[in-house]
Amino acid sequence: MAKPPSSGGRFAWRWVRAAGNTGCQRVLSREKPMNNEFLPTTTSLQIVRVDQGAVNERILAREAKVDYRRVEAASVKMPACFTSAEGKRLFVRMFATLQLNAHFISVIARTRLDPDDVARVETALRERLEAVSAALDRAIDGAEALFKANGITRVATYDTKALEIEVGVLSSSGRRYLEVLGKLDQLMPLLQTLEIHEVITTREVDKQRALVKRQVRGVATVARNFASGLRRRMNAPDEAVVVSGDAADDSAPEVVDAGAHEGGTSDVDLSLAMPADEPAEPGRADGDKSMAPRTATA
């Protein structure tokens, strides 16, 4: 029997002894290599399941839809992105409230009330926004100073998908409040990183987070109170429209600045003060009001 020709290709001939048979049998000398598309990769071997947008859908679904159909003003479309749980929820719950109330104060109330009185209300709201924004700036600067003092170079990140949305900004108050929400969203992972590295304790992080959220939420509450007061005056035209300067001063938040140490060294203050005129939240214990902010020094 003639020997079959040998080839050096992928499928080569070789002699084997078949069970219960004589002669030759063709077999593969080597298996076909696996395609690279089916090889396991680092990304395909995830050991945890991460969010793919379901968290954002749940947050948006639970909130009542705000009716903008009666707002005829033009708006500037601005992109907004929130990564922290606190930033997402405060944006969904409070931003539209402040926008509509600020629009009522600046546009609708001015058509029937004294423009000077409306301007004083606008000034009080703007001062509140500026004070909260400045306090958040100091808190972020203090956290970054603690990062540098403790040799921390990496910030904690969120595995949940970020909430990216295009926002229609109706007024300067809405733009300022959107910036405040962005600063709060920036501060949250900094506090979490400091807690992970045990620079501050978990209890202190919870206190700080509650104070910051309460202060940012208080801006929208003050805007709603101003709008309600102007609406009552519009419905009762016989009453005098008076906005006292003392009331405007009381509406401004108490901002705790970084105190000076003995000898002239200034501390890094991460605490933000609770506004004095903000109503208490329903269901919150009274003990939260008396919690003293902690001063963290680098």
XYZ file of N, CA and C in Angstrom, residues 3-119:
351
model
N 2.232 4.849 0.637
C 2.184 5.798 1.751
C 1.611 7.114 1.262
N 0.606 7.622 1.957
C 0.041 8.903 1.523
C 1.038 10.040 1.686
N 0.942 11.000 0.820
C 1.904 12.128 0.920
C 1.686 12.933 2.201
N 2.768 13.371 2.790
C 2.701 14.197 4.015
C 2.722 15.661 3.641
N 2.024 16.420 4.394
C 1.992 17.869 4.158
C 2.251 18.588 5.476
N 2.798 19.740 5.381
C 3.121 20.517 6.587
C 2.080 21.535 6.930
N 0.874 21.379 6.356
C -0.165 22.364 6.611
C -0.817 22.171 7.962
N -1.966 22.832 8.143
C -2.674 22.759 9.417
C -3.237 21.364 9.668
N -3.735 20.718 8.638
C -4.302 19.383 8.779
C -3.339 18.375 8.136
N -2.506 17.767 8.896
C -1.455 16.858 8.389
C -1.909 15.407 8.499
N -1.332 14.561 7.627
C -1.593 13.116 7.666
C -0.584 12.458 8.587
N -1.022 11.446 9.306
C -0.108 10.621 10.078
C -0.705 9.230 10.249
N 0.168 8.269 10.462
C -0.259 6.873 10.591
C -0.698 6.608 12.020
N -1.863 5.991 12.159
C -2.334 5.525 13.458
C -2.874 4.123 13.280
N -2.933 3.387 14.362
C -3.466 2.039 14.324
C -4.908 2.064 14.806
N -5.812 1.677 13.934
C -7.227 1.685 14.273
C -7.589 0.410 14.998
N -8.473 0.545 15.981
C -8.885 -0.626 16.746
C -9.777 -1.507 15.887
N -9.392 -2.800 15.743
C -10.181 -3.749 14.961
C -10.137 -3.512 13.474
N -9.171 -2.791 13.000
C -9.061 -2.473 11.593
C -7.595 -2.397 11.236
N -7.307 -2.526 10.016
C -5.941 -2.373 9.541
C -5.911 -1.254 8.536
N -4.780 -0.725 8.380
C -4.667 0.371 7.438
C -4.401 1.687 8.150
N -4.707 2.728 7.498
C -4.445 4.058 8.029
C -5.745 4.813 8.231
N -5.722 5.784 9.128
C -6.872 6.625 9.449
C -6.398 8.066 9.523
N -7.159 8.940 8.920
C -6.753 10.350 8.885
C -7.246 11.051 10.144
N -6.353 11.678 10.862
C -6.686 12.450 12.062
C -5.993 13.796 11.988
N -6.463 14.700 12.815
C -5.831 16.023 12.872
C -4.620 15.966 13.771
N -3.514 16.500 13.308
C -2.294 16.486 14.102
C -2.319 17.554 15.185
N -3.081 18.618 14.988
C -3.214 19.647 16.014
C -4.570 20.309 15.875
N -5.093 20.847 17.006
C -6.410 21.463 16.999
C -6.347 22.868 16.443
N -7.516 23.335 15.991
C -7.612 24.685 15.452
C -7.471 25.702 16.575
N -6.599 26.690 16.433
C -6.441 27.686 17.514
C -7.704 28.492 17.737
N -7.946 28.906 19.019
C -9.147 29.674 19.370
C -9.043 31.096 18.857
N -10.151 31.587 18.349
C -10.192 32.952 17.841
C -10.041 33.943 19.000
N -9.398 35.078 18.729
C -9.190 36.087 19.777
C -10.499 36.678 20.283
N -11.555 36.617 19.469
C -12.831 37.171 19.901
C -13.444 36.397 21.055
N -13.064 35.110 21.198
C -13.644 34.279 22.235
C -12.732 34.115 23.441
N -11.548 34.724 23.389
C -10.648 34.641 24.526
C -11.147 35.522 25.659
N -11.050 35.078 26.918
C -11.505 35.917 28.040
C -10.623 37.137 28.196
N -11.240 38.250 28.477
C -10.527 39.504 28.689
C -10.779 39.994 30.105
N -10.062 41.045 30.473
C -10.209 41.599 31.816
C -11.591 42.216 32.015
N -12.107 42.855 30.964
C -13.412 43.496 31.094
C -14.547 42.493 31.161
N -14.365 41.303 30.517
C -15.439 40.312 30.522
C -15.459 39.484 31.791
N -14.424 39.578 32.603
C -14.344 38.788 33.822
C -14.620 39.651 35.044
N -15.691 40.449 35.017
C -16.052 41.289 36.151
C -16.601 40.422 37.271
N -16.183 40.744 38.485
C -16.627 39.966 39.635
C -17.802 40.612 40.340
N -18.203 41.812 39.930
C -19.355 42.488 40.515
C -20.232 43.007 39.387
N -21.494 43.201 39.683
C -22.428 43.806 38.746
C -22.597 45.273 39.101
N -22.410 46.141 38.134
C -22.489 47.580 38.365
C -23.748 48.128 37.726
N -24.102 49.338 38.133
C -25.318 49.978 37.627
C -25.133 50.401 36.179
N -26.196 50.241 35.404
C -26.182 50.637 33.995
C -27.218 51.724 33.696
N -27.641 52.462 34.728
C -28.610 53.527 34.536
C -29.919 53.318 35.254
N -30.102 52.156 35.905
C -31.363 51.898 36.600
C -31.552 52.814 37.805
N -30.457 53.209 38.458
C -30.568 54.099 39.623
C -31.113 55.455 39.209
N -30.613 56.001 38.128
C -31.107 57.301 37.655
C -32.569 57.219 37.245
N -32.958 56.131 36.588
C -34.362 55.976 36.205
C -35.261 55.900 37.427
N -34.795 55.234 38.475
C -35.593 55.138 39.695
C -35.727 56.490 40.381
N -34.669 57.277 40.403
C -34.725 58.604 41.021
C -35.685 59.514 40.263
N -35.599 59.493 38.945
C -36.466 60.355 38.139
C -37.920 59.908 38.187
N -38.154 58.599 38.326
C -39.532 58.103 38.324
C -40.265 58.431 39.608
N -39.552 58.539 40.717
C -40.202 58.774 42.008
C -40.587 60.225 42.220
N -40.024 61.129 41.455
C -40.295 62.542 41.656
C -41.448 62.997 40.764
N -42.245 63.910 41.292
C -43.365 64.456 40.525
C -42.844 65.347 39.403
N -43.488 65.258 38.269
C -43.080 66.057 37.117
C -43.513 67.506 37.315
N -42.607 68.425 37.069
C -42.862 69.847 37.246
C -43.483 70.391 35.961
N -44.522 71.205 36.129
C -45.267 71.751 34.998
C -44.673 73.105 34.602
N -44.029 73.141 33.446
C -43.445 74.378 32.916
C -44.305 74.973 31.809
N -45.521 74.487 31.612
C -46.314 74.941 30.477
C -46.743 76.394 30.592
N -46.813 76.929 31.814
C -47.230 78.320 31.990
C -46.047 79.278 32.001
N -44.837 78.753 31.873
C -43.639 79.595 31.841
C -43.341 79.936 30.385
N -43.445 81.209 30.044
C -43.236 81.656 28.670
C -41.871 82.286 28.463
N -41.025 82.263 29.474
C -39.710 82.890 29.358
C -38.756 81.979 28.592
N -37.765 82.603 27.957
C -36.722 81.843 27.276
C -35.732 81.302 28.303
N -35.053 80.218 27.945
C -34.095 79.592 28.857
C -32.822 79.255 28.103
N -31.727 79.282 28.829
C -30.426 78.896 28.280
C -30.197 77.430 28.614
N -29.950 76.613 27.606
C -29.742 75.177 27.813
C -28.299 74.945 28.242
N -28.134 74.376 29.424
C -26.811 74.096 29.985
C -26.696 72.624 30.336
N -25.559 71.996 30.036
C -25.377 70.599 30.433
C -25.066 70.501 31.918
N -25.629 69.498 32.555
C -25.388 69.255 33.983
C -25.082 67.779 34.171
N -24.153 67.490 35.079
C -23.757 66.110 35.361
C -23.585 65.962 36.866
N -24.257 64.975 37.454
C -24.177 64.713 38.887
C -23.823 63.237 39.096
N -22.850 62.992 39.954
C -22.379 61.630 40.204
C -22.758 61.117 41.587
N -22.866 62.000 42.579
C -23.167 61.563 43.940
C -24.661 61.375 44.125
N -25.017 60.521 45.077
C -26.437 60.291 45.363
C -27.096 61.554 45.900
N -26.373 62.321 46.724
C -26.935 63.543 47.279
C -27.159 64.597 46.199
N -26.186 64.746 45.298
C -26.330 65.728 44.236
C -27.477 65.404 43.293
N -27.643 64.115 42.951
C -28.727 63.723 42.049
C -30.086 64.032 42.663
N -30.270 63.644 43.904
C -31.595 63.792 44.527
C -31.932 65.251 44.810
N -30.951 66.023 45.252
C -31.230 67.435 45.491
C -31.532 68.175 44.190
N -30.851 67.805 43.125
C -31.143 68.438 41.833
C -32.559 68.119 41.382
N -32.958 66.854 41.465
C -34.282 66.461 40.985
C -35.378 67.079 41.842
N -35.154 67.182 43.148
C -36.218 67.634 44.047
C -36.289 69.145 44.192
N -35.160 69.840 44.102
C -35.132 71.249 44.482
C -34.888 72.223 43.344
N -34.250 71.792 42.276
C -33.868 72.767 41.247
C -35.095 73.359 40.563
N -36.042 72.528 40.167
C -37.242 73.049 39.505
C -38.056 73.936 40.441
N -38.080 73.582 41.746
C -38.801 74.415 42.720
C -38.217 75.817 42.782
N -36.896 75.899 42.868
C -36.275 77.229 42.912
C -36.480 77.970 41.600
N -36.404 77.276 40.479
C -36.568 77.942 39.191
C -37.938 78.598 39.068
N -38.989 77.858 39.397
C -40.340 78.397 39.250
C -40.606 79.533 40.232
N -40.137 79.388 41.461
C -40.349 80.453 42.444
C -39.548 81.708 42.096
N -38.322 81.533 41.630
C -37.529 82.697 41.212
C -38.155 83.373 39.996
N -38.729 82.588 39.089
C -39.425 83.178 37.933
C -40.657 83.953 38.380
N -41.373 83.432 39.355
C -42.542 84.154 39.866
C -42.134 85.470 40.514
N -41.043 85.441 41.283
C -40.594 86.652 41.969
C -40.159 87.713 40.962
N -39.359 87.310 39.979
C -38.749 88.286 39.079
C -39.686 88.763 37.977
N -40.606 87.934 37.521
C -41.423 88.264 36.353
C -42.874 88.553 36.737
N -43.533 87.604 37.379
C -44.971 87.734 37.621
C -45.257 88.753 38.718
N -44.517 88.660 39.846
C -44.783 89.591 40.949
C -44.480 91.029 40.561
N -43.532 91.237 39.670
C -43.169 92.598 39.287
C -44.267 93.280 38.482
N -45.188 92.527 37.896
C -46.263 93.135 37.108
C -47.332 93.769 37.978
N -47.438 93.381 39.250
C -48.519 93.892 40.100
C -48.030 94.525 41.394
N -46.771 94.369 41.731
C -46.241 94.910 42.972
C -45.193 95.974 42.665
N -44.783 96.666 43.711
C -43.778 97.710 43.569
C -42.450 97.079 43.150
N -41.850 97.525 42.052
C -40.575 96.929 41.611
C -39.463 97.031 42.648
N -39.471 98.085 43.485
C -38.439 98.204 44.505
C -38.561 97.109 45.560
N -39.802 96.770 45.936
C -39.992 95.694 46.897
C -39.569 94.347 46.320
N -39.881 94.132 45.062
C -39.457 92.881 44.413
C -37.934 92.829 44.305
N -37.315 93.958 44.037
C -35.859 93.991 43.928
C -35.197 93.657 45.259
